[in-house]
GROMACS .gro file of C-alpha atoms in nm:
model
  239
    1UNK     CA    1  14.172   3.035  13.660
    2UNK     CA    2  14.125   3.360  13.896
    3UNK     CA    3  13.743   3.517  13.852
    4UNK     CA    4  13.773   3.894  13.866
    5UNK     CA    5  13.505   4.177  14.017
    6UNK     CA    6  13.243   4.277  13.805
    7UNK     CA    7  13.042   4.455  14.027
    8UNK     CA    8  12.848   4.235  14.253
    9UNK     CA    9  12.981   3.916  14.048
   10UNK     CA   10  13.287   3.774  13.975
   11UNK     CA   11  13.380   3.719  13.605
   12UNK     CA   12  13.672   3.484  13.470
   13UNK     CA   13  13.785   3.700  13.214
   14UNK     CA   14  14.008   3.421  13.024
   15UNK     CA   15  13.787   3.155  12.995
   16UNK     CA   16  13.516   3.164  12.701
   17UNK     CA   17  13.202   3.248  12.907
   18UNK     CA   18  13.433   3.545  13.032
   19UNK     CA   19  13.446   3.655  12.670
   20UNK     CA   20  13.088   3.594  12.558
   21UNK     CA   21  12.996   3.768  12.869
   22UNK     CA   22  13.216   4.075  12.748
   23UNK     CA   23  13.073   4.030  12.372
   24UNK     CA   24  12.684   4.014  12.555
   25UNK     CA   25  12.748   4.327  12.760
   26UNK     CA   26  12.903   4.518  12.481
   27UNK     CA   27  12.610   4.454  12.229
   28UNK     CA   28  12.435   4.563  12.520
   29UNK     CA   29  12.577   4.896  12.571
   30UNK     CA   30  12.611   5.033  12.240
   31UNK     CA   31  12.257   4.867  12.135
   32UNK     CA   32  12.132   5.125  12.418
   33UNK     CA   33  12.310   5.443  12.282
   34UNK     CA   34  12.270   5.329  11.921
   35UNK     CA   35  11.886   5.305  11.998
   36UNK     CA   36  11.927   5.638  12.135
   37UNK     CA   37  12.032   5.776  11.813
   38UNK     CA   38  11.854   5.631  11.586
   39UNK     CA   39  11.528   5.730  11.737
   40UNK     CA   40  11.643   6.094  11.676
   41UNK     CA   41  11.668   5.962  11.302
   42UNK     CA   42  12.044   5.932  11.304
   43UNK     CA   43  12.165   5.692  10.985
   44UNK     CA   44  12.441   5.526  11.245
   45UNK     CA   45  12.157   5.348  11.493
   46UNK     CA   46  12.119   5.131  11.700
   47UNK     CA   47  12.310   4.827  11.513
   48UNK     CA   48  12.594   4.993  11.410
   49UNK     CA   49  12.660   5.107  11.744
   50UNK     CA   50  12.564   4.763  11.880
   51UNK     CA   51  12.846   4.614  11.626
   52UNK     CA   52  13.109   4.887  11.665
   53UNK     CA   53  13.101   4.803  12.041
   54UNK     CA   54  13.064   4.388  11.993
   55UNK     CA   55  13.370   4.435  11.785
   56UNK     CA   56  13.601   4.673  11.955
   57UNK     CA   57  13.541   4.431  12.228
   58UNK     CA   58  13.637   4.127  12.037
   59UNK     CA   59  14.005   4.294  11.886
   60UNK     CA   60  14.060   4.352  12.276
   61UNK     CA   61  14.015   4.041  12.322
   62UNK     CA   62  14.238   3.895  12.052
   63UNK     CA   63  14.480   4.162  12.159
   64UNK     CA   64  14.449   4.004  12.541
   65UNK     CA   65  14.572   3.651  12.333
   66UNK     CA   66  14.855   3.792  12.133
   67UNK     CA   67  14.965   3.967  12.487
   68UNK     CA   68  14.975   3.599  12.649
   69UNK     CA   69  15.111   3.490  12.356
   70UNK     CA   70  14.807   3.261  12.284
   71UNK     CA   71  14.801   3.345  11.865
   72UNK     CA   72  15.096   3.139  11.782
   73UNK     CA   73  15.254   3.128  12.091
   74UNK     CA   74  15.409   3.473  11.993
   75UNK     CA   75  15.356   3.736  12.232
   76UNK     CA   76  15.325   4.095  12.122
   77UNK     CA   77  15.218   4.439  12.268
   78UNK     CA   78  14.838   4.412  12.297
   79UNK     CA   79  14.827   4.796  12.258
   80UNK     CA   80  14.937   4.754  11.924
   81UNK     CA   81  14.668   4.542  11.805
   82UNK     CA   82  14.447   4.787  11.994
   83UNK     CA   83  14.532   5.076  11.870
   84UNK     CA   84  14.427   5.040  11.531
   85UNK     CA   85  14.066   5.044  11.624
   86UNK     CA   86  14.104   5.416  11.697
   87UNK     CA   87  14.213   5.482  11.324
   88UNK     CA   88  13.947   5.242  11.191
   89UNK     CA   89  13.667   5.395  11.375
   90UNK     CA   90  13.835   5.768  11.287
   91UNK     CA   91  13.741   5.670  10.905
   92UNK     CA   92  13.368   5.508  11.038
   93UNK     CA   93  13.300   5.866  11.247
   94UNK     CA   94  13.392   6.070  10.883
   95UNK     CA   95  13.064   5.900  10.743
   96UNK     CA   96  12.830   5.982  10.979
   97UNK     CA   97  12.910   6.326  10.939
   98UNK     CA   98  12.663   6.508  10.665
   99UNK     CA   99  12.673   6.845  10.508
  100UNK     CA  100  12.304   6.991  10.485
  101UNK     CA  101  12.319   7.297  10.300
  102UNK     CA  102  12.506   7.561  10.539
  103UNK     CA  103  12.460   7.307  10.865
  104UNK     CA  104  12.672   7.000  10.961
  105UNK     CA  105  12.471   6.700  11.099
  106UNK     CA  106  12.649   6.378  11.278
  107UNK     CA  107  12.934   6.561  11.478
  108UNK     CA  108  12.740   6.405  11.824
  109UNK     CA  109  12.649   6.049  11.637
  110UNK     CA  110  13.020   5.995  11.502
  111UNK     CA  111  13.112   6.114  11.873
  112UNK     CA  112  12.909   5.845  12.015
  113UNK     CA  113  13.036   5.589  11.723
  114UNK     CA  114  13.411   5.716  11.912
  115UNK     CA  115  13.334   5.667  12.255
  116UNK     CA  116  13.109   5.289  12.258
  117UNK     CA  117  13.432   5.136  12.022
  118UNK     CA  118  13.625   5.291  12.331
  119UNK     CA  119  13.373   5.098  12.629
  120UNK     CA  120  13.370   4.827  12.397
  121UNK     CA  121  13.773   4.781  12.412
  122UNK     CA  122  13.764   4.850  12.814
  123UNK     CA  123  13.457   4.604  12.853
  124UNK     CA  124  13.695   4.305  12.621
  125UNK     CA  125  13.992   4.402  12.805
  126UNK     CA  126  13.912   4.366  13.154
  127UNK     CA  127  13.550   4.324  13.394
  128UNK     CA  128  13.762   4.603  13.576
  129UNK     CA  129  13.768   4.809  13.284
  130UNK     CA  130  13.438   4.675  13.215
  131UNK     CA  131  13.295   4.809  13.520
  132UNK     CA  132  13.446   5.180  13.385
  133UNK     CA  133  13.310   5.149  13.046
  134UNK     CA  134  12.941   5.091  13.216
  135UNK     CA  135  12.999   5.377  13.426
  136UNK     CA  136  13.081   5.601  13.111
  137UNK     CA  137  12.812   5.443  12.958
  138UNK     CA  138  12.582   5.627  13.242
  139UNK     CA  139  12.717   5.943  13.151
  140UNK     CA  140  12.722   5.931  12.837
  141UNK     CA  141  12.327   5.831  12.780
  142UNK     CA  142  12.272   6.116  13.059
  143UNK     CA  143  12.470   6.318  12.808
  144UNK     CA  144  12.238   6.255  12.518
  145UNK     CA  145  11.965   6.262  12.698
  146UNK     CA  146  11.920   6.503  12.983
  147UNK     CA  147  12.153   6.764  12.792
  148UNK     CA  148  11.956   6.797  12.470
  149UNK     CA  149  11.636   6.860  12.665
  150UNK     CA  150  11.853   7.112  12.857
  151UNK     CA  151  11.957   7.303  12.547
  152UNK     CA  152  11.584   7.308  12.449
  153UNK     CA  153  11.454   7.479  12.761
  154UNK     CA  154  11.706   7.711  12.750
  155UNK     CA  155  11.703   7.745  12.365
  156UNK     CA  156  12.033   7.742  12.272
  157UNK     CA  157  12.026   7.597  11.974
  158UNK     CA  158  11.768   7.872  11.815
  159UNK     CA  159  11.993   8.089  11.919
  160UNK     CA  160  12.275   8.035  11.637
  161UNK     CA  161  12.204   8.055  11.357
  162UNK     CA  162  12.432   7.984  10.965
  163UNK     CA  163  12.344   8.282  10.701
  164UNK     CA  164  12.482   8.301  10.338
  165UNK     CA  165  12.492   8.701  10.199
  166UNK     CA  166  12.538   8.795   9.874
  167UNK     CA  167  12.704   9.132   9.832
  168UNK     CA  168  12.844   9.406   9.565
  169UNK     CA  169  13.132   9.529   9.713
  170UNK     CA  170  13.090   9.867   9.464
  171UNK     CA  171  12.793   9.947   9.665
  172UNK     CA  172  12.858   9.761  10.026
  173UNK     CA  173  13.154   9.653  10.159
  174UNK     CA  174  13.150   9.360  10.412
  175UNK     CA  175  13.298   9.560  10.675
  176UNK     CA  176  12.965   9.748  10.670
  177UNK     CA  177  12.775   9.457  10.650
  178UNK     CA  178  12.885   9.341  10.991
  179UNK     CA  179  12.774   9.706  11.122
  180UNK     CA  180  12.414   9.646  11.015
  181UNK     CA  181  12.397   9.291  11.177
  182UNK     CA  182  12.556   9.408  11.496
  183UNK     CA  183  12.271   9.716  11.483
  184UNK     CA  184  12.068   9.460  11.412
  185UNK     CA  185  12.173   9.257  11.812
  186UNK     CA  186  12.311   8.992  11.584
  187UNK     CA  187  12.648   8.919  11.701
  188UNK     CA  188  12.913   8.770  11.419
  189UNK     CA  189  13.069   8.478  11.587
  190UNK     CA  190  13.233   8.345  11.258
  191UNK     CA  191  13.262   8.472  10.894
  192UNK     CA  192  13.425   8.376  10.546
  193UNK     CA  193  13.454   8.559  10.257
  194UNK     CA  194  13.432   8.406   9.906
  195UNK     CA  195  13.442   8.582   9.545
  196UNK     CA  196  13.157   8.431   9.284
  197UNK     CA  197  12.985   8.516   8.966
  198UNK     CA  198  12.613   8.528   8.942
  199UNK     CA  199  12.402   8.498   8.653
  200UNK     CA  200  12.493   8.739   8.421
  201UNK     CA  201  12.876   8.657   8.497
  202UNK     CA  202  12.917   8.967   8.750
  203UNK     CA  203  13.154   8.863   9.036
  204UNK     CA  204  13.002   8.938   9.384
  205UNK     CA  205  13.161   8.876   9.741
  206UNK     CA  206  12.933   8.594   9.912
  207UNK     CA  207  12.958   8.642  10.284
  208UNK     CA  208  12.914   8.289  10.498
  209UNK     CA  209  12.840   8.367  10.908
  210UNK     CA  210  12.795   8.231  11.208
  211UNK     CA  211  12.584   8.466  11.403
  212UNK     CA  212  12.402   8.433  11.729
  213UNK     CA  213  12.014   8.586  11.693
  214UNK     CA  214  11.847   8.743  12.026
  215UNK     CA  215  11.567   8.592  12.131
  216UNK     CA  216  11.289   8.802  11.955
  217UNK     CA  217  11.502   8.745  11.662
  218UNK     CA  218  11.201   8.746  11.289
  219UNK     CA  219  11.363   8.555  11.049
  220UNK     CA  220  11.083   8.728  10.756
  221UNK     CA  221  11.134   9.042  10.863
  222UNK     CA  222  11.521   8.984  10.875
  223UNK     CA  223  11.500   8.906  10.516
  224UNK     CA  224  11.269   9.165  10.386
  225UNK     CA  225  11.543   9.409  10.543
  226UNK     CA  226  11.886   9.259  10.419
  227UNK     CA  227  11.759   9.207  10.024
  228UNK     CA  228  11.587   9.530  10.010
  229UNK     CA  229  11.947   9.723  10.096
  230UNK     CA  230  12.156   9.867   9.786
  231UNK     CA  231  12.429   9.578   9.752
  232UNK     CA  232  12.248   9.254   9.841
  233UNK     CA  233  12.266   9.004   9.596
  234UNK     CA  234  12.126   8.765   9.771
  235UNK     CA  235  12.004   8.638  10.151
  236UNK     CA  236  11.987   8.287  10.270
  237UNK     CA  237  11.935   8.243  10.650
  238UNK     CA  238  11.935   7.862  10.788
  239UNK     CA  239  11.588   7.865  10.956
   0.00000   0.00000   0.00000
């Protein structure tokens, strides 16, 4: 049977070594950008990544059989077989992502969890593809890497900020609210309105933002300010 390229080396794909090679490499890969994650205390770590990969590689594989019409001697589309890994891991992704309070954690972890089932089905499918899914797996530890420590030097992620405001509409009206924060240098990059009841059963419009806080921005002294202004029911400021 005809090796193919794998770099330097020259892999024959159909033959069993072929495929444990392909199973190796992709426990490999996603081990890598699982460990990556889980050192930066992510619950989706270094073994689920390792497995997600190992066995998005493994259904490309079987789907390489069907296509030859190896299961059964029946031959089907291998893209249909395939293609169901995409929906599977959609449902995988959902989990790692976490409400905390007003912030969402997971969004890059279940992104990674997307992309190593993805190098995991080019790695099974071809040492072609194989060679592409190492190349995107270059990027995409450079990604989680090099870019966070990026966003830290410039400090772009102190920078945004996710508030909660409680306010009387009788006394202040959100429209005004907005004013003071933009006084303030607090730009409004998102907001939602919601009606509630407090306490004593008095409904009161509660204010969720997005907002983007200059760089001298005093999250005390922000505070102090808001709840001490005739309408403010309450303040809550992710810190």
């Amino acid at each position: 049977m005809e090796a193919e390229r794998f770099f330097w080396f020259h892999i024959p794909s159909q033959t069993m070594w072929g495929q444990v090679f392909a199973l190796l490499l992709s426990v490999i890969v996603g081990g890598v950008i699982g460990f990556e994650r889980e050192r930066r205390g992510q619950p989706a770590g270094l073994r689920t990544h390792a497995l997600v990969c190992a066995g998005a590689a493994l259904i490309a594989i079987v789907s390489q059989g069907y296509g030859n019409g190896l299961a059964g001697r029946i031959q089907d589309s291998p893209a249909r077989v395939a293609a169901n890994v995409v929906v599977g891991i959609g449902f995988l992704g959902a989990g790692a992502i976490v409400r905390e309070g007003m912030s969402i954690r997971g969004l890059t972890t279940a992104a990674s969890i997307w992309v190593v089932a993805a190098m995991g089905m080019a790695i099974g499918t071809s040492p072609r593809l194989g060679e592409v899914a190492c190349i995107c797996f270059v990027i995409v530890l450079t990604t989680l890497t090099l870019l966070n420590r990026f966003e830290q030097i410039l400090k772009l992620k102190g920078r945004f900020r996710e508030m909660e405001i409680g306010v009387n509409p009788a006394l202040l009206r959100p429209d005004r609210l907005l004013k003071i924060l933009e006084e303030r240098r607090i730009g409004v990059l998102s907001f939602q309105l919601e009606t509630q009841k407090s306490a004593q059963g008095e409904p009161y419009t509660q204010v969720r933002l997005r907002v983007r806080v200059p760089d001298d921005f005093d999250l005390v002294a922000f505070q102090h300010h808001i709840v001490n202004l005739d309408g403010i029911v309450s303040c809550t400021v992710e810190a």
